[in-house]
JSON list of C-alpha atoms in Angstrom, two decimals:
[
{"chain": "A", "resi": 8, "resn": "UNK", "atom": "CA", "xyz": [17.83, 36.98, 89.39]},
{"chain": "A", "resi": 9, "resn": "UNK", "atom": "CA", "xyz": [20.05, 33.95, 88.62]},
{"chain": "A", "resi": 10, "resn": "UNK", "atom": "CA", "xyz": [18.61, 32.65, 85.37]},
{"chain": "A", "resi": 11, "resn": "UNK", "atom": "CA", "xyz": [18.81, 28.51, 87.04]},
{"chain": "A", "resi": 12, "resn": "UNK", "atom": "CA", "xyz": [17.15, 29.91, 90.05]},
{"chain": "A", "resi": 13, "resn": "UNK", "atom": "CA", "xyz": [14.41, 32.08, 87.61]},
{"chain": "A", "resi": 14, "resn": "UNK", "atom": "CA", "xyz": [13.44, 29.21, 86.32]},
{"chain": "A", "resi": 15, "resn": "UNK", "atom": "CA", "xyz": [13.30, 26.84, 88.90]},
{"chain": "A", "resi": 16, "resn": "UNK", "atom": "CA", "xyz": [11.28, 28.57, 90.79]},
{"chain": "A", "resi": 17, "resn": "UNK", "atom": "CA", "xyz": [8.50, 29.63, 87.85]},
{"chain": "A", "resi": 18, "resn": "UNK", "atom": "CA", "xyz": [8.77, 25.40, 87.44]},
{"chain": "A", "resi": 19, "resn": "UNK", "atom": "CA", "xyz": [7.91, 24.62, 91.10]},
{"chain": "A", "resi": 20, "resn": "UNK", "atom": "CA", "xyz": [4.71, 27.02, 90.78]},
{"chain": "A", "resi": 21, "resn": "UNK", "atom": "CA", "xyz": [3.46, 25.07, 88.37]},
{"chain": "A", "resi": 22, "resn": "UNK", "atom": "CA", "xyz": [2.79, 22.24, 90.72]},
{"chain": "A", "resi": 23, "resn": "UNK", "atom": "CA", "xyz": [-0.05, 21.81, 91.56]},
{"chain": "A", "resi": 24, "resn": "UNK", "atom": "CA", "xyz": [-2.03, 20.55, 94.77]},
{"chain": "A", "resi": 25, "resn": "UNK", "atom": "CA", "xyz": [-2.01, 16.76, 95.12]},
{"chain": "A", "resi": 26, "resn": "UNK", "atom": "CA", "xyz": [-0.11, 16.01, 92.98]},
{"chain": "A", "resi": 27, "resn": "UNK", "atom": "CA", "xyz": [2.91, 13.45, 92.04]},
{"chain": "A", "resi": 28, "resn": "UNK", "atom": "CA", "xyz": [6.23, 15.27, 90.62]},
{"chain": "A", "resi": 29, "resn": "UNK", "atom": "CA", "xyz": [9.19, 13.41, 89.63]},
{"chain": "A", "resi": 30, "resn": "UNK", "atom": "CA", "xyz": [12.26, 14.99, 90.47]},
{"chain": "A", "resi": 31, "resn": "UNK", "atom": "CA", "xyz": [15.29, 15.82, 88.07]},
{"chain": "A", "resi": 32, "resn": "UNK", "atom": "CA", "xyz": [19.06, 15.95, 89.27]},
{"chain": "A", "resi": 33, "resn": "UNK", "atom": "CA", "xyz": [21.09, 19.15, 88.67]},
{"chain": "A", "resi": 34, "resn": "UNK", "atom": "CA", "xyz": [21.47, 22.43, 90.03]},
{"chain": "A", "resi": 35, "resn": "UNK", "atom": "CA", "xyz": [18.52, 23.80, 88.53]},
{"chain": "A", "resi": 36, "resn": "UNK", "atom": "CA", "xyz": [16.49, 21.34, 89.71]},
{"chain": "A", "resi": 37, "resn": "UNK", "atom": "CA", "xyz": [17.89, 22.09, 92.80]},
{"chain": "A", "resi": 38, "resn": "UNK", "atom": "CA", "xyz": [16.03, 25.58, 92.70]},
{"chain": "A", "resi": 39, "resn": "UNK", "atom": "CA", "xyz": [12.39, 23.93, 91.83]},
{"chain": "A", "resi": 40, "resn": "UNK", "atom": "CA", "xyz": [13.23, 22.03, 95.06]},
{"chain": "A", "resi": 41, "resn": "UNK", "atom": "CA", "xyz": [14.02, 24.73, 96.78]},
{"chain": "A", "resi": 42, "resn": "UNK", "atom": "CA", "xyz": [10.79, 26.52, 95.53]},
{"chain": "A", "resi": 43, "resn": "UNK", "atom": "CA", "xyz": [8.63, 22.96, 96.37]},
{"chain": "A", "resi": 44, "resn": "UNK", "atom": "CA", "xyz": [9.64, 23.22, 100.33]},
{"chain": "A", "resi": 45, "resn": "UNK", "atom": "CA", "xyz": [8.93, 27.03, 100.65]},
{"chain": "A", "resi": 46, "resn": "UNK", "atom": "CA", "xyz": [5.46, 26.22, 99.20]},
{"chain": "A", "resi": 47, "resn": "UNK", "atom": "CA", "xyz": [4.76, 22.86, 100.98]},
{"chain": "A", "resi": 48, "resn": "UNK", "atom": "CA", "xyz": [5.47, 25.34, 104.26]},
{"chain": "A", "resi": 49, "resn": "UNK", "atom": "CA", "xyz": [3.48, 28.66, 103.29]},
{"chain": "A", "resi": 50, "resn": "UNK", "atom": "CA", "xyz": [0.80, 27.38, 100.99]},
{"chain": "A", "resi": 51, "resn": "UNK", "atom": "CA", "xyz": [0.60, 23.79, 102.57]},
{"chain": "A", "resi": 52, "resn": "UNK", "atom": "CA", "xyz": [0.56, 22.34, 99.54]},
{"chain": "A", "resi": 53, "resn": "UNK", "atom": "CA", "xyz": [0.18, 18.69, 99.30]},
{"chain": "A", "resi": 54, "resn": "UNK", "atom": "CA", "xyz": [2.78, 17.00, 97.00]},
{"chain": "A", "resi": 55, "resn": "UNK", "atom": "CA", "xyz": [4.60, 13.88, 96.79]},
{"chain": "A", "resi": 56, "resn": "UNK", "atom": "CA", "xyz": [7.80, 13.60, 94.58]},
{"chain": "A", "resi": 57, "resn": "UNK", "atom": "CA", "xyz": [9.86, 11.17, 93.26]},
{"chain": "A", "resi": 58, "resn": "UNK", "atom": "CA", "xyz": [13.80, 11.36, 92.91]},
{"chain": "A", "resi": 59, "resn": "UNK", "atom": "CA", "xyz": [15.83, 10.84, 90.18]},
{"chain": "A", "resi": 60, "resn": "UNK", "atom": "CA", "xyz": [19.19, 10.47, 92.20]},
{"chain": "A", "resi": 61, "resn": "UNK", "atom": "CA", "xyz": [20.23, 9.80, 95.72]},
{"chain": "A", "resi": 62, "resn": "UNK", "atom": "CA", "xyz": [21.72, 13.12, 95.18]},
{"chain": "A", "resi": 63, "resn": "UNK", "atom": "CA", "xyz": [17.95, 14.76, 94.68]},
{"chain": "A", "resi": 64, "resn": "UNK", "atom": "CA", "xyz": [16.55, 12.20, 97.10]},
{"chain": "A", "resi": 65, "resn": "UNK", "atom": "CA", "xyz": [18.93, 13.71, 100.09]},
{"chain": "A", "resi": 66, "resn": "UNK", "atom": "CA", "xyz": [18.24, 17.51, 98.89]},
{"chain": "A", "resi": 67, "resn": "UNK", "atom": "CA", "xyz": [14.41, 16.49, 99.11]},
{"chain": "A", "resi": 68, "resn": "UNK", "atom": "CA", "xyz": [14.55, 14.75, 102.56]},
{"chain": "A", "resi": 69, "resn": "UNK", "atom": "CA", "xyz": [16.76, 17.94, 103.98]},
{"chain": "A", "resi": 70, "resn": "UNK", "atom": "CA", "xyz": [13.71, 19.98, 102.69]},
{"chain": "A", "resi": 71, "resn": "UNK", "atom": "CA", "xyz": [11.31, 18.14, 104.26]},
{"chain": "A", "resi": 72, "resn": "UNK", "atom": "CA", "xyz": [9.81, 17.26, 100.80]},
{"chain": "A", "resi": 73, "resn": "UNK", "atom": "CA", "xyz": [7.67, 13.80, 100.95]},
{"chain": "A", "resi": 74, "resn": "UNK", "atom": "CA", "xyz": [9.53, 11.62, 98.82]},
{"chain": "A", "resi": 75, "resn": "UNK", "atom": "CA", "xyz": [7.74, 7.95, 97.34]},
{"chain": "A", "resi": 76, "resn": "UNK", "atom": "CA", "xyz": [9.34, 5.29, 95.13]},
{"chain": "A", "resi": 77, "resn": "UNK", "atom": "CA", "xyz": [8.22, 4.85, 91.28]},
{"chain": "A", "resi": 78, "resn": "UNK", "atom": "CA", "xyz": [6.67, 2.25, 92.33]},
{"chain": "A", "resi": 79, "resn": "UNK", "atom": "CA", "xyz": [4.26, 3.73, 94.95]},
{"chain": "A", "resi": 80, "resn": "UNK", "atom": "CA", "xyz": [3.47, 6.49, 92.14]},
{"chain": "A", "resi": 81, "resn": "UNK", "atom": "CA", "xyz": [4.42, 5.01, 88.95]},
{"chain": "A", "resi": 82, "resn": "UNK", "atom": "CA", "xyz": [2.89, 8.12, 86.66]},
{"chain": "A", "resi": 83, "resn": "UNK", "atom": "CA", "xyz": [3.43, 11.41, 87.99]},
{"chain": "A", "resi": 84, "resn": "UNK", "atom": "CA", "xyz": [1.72, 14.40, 86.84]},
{"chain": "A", "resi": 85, "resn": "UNK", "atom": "CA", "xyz": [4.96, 16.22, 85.60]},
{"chain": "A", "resi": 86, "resn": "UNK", "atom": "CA", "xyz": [8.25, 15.44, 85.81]},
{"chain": "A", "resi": 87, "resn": "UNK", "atom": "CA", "xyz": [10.60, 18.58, 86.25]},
{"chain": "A", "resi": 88, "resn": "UNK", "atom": "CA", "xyz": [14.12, 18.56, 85.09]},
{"chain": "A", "resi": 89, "resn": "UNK", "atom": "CA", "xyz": [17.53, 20.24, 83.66]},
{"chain": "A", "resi": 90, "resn": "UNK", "atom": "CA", "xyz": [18.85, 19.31, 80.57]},
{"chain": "A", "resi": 91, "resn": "UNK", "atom": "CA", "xyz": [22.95, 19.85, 79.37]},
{"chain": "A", "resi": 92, "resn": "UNK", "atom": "CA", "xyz": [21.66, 20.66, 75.73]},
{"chain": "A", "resi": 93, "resn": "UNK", "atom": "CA", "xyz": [18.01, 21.53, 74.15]},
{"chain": "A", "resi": 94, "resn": "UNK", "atom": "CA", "xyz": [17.80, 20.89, 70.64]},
{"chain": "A", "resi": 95, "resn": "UNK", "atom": "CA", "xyz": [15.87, 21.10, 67.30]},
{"chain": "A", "resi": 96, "resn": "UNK", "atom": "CA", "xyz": [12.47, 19.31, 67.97]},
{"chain": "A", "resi": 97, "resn": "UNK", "atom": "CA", "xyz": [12.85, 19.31, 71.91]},
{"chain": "A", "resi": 98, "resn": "UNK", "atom": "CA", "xyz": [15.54, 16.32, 71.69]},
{"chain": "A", "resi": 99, "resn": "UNK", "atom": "CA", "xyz": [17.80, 16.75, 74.72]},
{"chain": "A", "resi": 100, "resn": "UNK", "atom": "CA", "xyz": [21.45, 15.47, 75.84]},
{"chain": "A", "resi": 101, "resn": "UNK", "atom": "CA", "xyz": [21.28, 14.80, 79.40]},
{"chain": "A", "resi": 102, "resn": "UNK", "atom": "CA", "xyz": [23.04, 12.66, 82.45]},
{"chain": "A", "resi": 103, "resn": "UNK", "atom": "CA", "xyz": [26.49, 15.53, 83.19]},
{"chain": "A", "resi": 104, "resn": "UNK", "atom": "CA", "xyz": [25.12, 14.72, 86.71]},
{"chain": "A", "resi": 105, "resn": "UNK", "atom": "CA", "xyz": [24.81, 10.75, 86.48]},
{"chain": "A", "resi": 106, "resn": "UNK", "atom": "CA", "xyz": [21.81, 10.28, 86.87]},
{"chain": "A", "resi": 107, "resn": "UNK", "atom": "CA", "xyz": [20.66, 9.72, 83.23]},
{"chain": "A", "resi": 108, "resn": "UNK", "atom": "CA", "xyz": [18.90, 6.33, 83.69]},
{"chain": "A", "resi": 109, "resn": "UNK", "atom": "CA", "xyz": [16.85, 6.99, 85.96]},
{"chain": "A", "resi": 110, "resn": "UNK", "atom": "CA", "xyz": [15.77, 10.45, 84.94]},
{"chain": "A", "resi": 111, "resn": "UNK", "atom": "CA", "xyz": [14.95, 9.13, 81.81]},
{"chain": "A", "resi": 112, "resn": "UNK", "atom": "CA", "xyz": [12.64, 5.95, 83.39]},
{"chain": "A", "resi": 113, "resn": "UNK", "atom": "CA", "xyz": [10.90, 9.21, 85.42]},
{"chain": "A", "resi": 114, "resn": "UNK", "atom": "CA", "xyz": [10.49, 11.02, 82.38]},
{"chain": "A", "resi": 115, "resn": "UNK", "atom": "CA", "xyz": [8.70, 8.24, 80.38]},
{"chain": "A", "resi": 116, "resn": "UNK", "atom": "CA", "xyz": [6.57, 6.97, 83.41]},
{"chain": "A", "resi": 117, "resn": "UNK", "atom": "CA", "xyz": [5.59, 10.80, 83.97]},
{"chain": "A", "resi": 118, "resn": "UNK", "atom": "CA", "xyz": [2.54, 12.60, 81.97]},
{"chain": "A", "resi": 119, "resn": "UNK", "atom": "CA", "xyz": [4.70, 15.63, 81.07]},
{"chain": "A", "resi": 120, "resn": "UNK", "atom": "CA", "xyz": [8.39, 16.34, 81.33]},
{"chain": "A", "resi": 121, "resn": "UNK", "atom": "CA", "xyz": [8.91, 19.80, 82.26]},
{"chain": "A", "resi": 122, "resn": "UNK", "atom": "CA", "xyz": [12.66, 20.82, 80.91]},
{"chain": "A", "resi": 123, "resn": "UNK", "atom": "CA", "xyz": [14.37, 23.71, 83.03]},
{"chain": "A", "resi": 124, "resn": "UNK", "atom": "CA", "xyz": [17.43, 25.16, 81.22]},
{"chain": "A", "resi": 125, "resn": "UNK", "atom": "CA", "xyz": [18.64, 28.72, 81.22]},
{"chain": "A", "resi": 126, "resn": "UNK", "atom": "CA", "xyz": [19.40, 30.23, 77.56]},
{"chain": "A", "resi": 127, "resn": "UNK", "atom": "CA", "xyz": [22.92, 29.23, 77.25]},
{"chain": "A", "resi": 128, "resn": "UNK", "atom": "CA", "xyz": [21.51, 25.64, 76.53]},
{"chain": "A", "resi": 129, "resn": "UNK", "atom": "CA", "xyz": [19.62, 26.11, 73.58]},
{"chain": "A", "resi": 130, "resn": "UNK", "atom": "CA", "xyz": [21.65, 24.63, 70.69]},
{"chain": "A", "resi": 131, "resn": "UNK", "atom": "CA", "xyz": [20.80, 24.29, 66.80]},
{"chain": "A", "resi": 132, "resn": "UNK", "atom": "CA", "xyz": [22.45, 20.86, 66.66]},
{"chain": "A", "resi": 133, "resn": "UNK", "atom": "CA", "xyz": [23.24, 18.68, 69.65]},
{"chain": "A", "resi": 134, "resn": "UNK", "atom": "CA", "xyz": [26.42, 16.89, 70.45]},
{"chain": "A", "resi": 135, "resn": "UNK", "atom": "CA", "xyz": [28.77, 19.58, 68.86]},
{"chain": "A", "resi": 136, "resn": "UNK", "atom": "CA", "xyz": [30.52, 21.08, 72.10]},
{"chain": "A", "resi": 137, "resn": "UNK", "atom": "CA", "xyz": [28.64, 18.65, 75.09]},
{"chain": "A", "resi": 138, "resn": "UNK", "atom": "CA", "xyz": [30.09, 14.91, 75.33]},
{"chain": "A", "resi": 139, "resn": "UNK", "atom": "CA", "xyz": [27.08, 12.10, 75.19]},
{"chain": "A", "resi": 140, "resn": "UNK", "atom": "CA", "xyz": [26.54, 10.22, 78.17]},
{"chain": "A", "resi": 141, "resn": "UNK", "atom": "CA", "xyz": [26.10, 6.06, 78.07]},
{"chain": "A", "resi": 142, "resn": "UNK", "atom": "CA", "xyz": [25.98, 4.35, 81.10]},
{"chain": "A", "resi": 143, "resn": "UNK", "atom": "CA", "xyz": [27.18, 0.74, 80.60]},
{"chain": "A", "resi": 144, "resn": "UNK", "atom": "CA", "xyz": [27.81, -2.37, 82.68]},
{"chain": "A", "resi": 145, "resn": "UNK", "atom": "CA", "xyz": [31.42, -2.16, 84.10]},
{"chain": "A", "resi": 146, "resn": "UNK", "atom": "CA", "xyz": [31.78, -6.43, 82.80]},
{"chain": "A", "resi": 147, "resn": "UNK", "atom": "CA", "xyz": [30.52, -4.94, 78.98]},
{"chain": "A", "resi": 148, "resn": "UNK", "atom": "CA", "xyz": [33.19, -2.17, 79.26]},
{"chain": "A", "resi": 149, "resn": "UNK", "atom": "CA", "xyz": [35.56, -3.25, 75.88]},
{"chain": "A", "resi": 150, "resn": "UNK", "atom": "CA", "xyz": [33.11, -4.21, 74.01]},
{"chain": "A", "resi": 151, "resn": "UNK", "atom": "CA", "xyz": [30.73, -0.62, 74.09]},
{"chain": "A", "resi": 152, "resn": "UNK", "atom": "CA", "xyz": [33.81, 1.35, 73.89]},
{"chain": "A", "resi": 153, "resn": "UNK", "atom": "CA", "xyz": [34.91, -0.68, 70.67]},
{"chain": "A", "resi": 154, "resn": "UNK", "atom": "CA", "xyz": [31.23, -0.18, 69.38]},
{"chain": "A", "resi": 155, "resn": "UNK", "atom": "CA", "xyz": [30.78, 3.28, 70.02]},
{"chain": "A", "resi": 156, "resn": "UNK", "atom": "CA", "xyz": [34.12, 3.60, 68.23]},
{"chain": "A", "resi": 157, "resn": "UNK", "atom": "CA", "xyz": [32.35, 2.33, 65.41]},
{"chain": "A", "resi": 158, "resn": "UNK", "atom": "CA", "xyz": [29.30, 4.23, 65.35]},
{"chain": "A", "resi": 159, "resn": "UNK", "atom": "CA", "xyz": [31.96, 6.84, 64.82]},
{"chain": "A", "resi": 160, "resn": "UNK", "atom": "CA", "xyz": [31.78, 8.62, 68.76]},
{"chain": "A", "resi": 161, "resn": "UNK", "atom": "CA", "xyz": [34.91, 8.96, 70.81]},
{"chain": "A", "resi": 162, "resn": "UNK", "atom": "CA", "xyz": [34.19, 7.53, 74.22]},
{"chain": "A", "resi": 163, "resn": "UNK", "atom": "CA", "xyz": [35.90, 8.15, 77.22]},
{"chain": "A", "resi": 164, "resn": "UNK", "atom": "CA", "xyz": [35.48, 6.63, 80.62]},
{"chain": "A", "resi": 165, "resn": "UNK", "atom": "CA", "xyz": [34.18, 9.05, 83.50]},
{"chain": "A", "resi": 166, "resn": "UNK", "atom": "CA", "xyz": [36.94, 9.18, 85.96]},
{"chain": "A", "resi": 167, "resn": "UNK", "atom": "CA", "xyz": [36.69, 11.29, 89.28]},
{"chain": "A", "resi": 168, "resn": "UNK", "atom": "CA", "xyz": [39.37, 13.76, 90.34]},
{"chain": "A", "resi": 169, "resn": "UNK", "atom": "CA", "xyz": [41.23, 11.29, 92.40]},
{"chain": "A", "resi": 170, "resn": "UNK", "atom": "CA", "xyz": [41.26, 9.07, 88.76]},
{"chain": "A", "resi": 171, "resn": "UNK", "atom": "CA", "xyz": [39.00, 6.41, 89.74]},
{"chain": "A", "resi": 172, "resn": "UNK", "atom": "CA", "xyz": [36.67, 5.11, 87.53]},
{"chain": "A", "resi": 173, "resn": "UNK", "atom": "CA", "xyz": [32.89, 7.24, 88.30]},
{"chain": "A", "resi": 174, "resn": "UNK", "atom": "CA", "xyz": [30.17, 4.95, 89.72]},
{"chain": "A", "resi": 175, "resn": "UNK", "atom": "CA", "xyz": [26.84, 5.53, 89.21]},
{"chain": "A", "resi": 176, "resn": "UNK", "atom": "CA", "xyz": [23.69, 4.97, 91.66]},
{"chain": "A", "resi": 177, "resn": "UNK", "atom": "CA", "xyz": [22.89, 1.59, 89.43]},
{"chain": "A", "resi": 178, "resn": "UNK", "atom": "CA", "xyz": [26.74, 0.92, 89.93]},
{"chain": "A", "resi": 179, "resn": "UNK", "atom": "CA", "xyz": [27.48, 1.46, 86.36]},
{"chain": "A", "resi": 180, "resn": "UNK", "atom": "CA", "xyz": [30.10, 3.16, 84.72]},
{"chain": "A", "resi": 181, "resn": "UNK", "atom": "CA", "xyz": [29.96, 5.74, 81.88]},
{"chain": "A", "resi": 182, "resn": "UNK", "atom": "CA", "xyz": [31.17, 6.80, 78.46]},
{"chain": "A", "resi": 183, "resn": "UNK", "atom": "CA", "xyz": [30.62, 10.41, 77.40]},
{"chain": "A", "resi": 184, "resn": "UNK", "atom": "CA", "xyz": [31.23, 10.58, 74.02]},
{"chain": "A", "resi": 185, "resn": "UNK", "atom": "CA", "xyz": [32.55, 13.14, 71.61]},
{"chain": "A", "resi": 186, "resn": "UNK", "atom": "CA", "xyz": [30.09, 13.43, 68.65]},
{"chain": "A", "resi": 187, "resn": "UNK", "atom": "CA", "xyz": [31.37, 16.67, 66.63]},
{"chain": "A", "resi": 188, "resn": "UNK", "atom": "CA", "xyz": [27.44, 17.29, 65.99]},
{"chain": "A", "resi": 189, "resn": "UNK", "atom": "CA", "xyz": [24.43, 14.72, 65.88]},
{"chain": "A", "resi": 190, "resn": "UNK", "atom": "CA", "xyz": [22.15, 14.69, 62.98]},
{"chain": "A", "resi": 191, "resn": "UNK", "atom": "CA", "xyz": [19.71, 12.37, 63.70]},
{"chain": "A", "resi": 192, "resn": "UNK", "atom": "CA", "xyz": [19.23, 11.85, 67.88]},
{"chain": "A", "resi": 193, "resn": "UNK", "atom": "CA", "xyz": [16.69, 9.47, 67.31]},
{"chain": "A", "resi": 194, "resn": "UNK", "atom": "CA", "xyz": [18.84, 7.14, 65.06]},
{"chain": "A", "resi": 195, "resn": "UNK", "atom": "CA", "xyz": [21.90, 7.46, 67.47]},
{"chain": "A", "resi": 196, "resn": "UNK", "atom": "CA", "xyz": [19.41, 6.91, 70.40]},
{"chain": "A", "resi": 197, "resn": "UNK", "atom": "CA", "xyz": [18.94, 3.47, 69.20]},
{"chain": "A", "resi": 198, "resn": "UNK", "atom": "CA", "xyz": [21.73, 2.73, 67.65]},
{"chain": "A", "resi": 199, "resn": "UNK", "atom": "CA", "xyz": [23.49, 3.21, 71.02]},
{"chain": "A", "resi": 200, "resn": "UNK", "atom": "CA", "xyz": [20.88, 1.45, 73.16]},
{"chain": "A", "resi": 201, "resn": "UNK", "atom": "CA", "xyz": [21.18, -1.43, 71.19]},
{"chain": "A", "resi": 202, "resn": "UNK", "atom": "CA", "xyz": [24.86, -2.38, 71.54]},
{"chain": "A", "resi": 203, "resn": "UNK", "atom": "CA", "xyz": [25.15, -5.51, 74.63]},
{"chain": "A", "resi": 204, "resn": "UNK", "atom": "CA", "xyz": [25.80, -3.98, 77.64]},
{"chain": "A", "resi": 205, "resn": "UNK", "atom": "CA", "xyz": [24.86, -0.19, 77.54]},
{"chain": "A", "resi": 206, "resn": "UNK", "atom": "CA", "xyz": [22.13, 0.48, 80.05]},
{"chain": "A", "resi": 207, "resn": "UNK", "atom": "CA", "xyz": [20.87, 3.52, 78.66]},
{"chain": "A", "resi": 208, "resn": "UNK", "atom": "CA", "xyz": [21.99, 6.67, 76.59]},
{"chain": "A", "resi": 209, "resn": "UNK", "atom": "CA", "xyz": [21.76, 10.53, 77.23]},
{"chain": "A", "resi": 210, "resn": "UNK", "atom": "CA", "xyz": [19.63, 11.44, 74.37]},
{"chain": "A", "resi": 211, "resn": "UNK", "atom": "CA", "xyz": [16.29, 12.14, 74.99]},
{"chain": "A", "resi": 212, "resn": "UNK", "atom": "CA", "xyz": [13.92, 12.31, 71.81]},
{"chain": "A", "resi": 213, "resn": "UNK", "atom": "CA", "xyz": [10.38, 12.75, 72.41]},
{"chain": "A", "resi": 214, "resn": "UNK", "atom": "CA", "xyz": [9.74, 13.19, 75.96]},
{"chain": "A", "resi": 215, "resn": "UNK", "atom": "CA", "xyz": [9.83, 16.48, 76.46]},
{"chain": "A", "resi": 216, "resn": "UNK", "atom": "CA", "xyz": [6.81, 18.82, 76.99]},
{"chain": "A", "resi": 217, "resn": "UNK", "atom": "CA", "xyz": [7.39, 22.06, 77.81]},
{"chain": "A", "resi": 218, "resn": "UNK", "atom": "CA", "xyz": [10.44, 23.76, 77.77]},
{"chain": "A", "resi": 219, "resn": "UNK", "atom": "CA", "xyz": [11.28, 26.36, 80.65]},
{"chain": "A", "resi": 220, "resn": "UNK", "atom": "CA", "xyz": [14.12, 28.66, 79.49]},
{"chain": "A", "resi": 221, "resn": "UNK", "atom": "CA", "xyz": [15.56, 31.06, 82.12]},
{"chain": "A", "resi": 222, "resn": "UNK", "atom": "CA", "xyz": [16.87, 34.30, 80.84]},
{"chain": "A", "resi": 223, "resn": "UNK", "atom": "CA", "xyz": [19.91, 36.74, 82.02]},
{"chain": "A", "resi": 224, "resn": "UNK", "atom": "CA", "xyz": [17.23, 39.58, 82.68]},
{"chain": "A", "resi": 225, "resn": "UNK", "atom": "CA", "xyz": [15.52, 36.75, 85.33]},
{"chain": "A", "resi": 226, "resn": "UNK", "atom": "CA", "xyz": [12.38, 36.15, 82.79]},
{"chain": "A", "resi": 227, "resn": "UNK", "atom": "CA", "xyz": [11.23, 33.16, 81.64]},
{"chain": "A", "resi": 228, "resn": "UNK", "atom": "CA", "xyz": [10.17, 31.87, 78.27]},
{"chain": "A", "resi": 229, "resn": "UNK", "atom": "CA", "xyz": [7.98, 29.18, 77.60]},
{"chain": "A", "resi": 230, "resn": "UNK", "atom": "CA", "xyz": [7.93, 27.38, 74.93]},
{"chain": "A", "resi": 231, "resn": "UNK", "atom": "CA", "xyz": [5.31, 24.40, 74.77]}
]
């Protein structure tokens, strides 16, 4: 089996009856979903999630998957999600999808965050091969990518294929970042968060629970 898939699936049956799920964005995720409708239909399970992305919120409706807003259930029971690199000390680099923001708002409001990679992810140092992710007002565009430039990243804009600028679900642009290797998330976490204008990073330190990792054999490891 498809290691994503693997592991999407062993996330999914870990849901259990009644309760609130917040949604991640990927294609992993897209397999816990996947798992989430075949059980809502055989096992009528009872479960209300919340997306991360209009992306996961249209995969969820096409499911039939009840959907509700943070603010109907503003601390869900687990939140399941993909990450683009896992870390020393669970730290994360997330948002290749976008969606960063929000999953991260999920991820704090939610009791656990449930992190579904497959073993390709795991990484003894983050930042040294995936770019960093900062979502920034469009109006505050100069001055973050002058201040990243100092912190000592190299940011480029998100374009699409056609070369227009990438818009996010907020309607905010984004930076990802070349690091060549990140020694201290946590430091870099703030340090980015706290230049004017910059909505919210990709680094993800201390909000991870367990961490699902989908092998090549179809397995699963767990690692809490």
């Amino acid at each position: 089996m498809d290691p994503k898939r693997a592991v999407g699936r062993f996330a999914a049956d870990l849901v259990e009856d009644g309760q609130a799920v917040g949604l991640g964005t990927g294609s992993t995720v897209f397999f816990a979903l996947e798992r989430l409708a075949e059980r809502i239909d055989q096992e009528n399970l009872r479960v209300t999630c919340v997306p991360t992305s209009k992306d996961t919120e249209q995969k969820a409706r096409r499911q039939s998957i009840p959907l509700a807003s943070l603010q109907a259930e503003p601390e869900p029971a687990i939140c399941i999600d993909g990450a683009d690199e896992v870390g020393p000390g669970k730290a994360l680099i997330k948002g290749g999808g976008g969606a960063l923001t929000r999953e991260k708002i999920v991820a704090a409001s939610s009791q656990e965050l449930i992190v579904i990679v497959s073993e390709n992810k795991m990484v003894d140092m983050l930042g040294k091969s995936f770019l960093l992710p900062v979502e920034c007002l469009p109006f505050a565009e100069p001055l973050v990518q002058a201040r990243l430039q100092e912190l000592g990243l190299t940011p480029f804009l998100r374009t699409k294929e056609s070369g227009e600028v990438s818009v996010t679900d907020n309607g905010m642009y984004i930076f990802d970042c070349r690091c060549n290797g990140i020694e201290d998330p946590e430091q870099l976490e703030r340090q980015i968060n706290m230049i004017p204008g910059v909505v919210e990073n990709g680094l993800f330190v201390g909000l991870a629970g367990r961490i699902l990792i989908g092998k090549a054999d179809g397995s699963v490891e767990v690692r809490d």
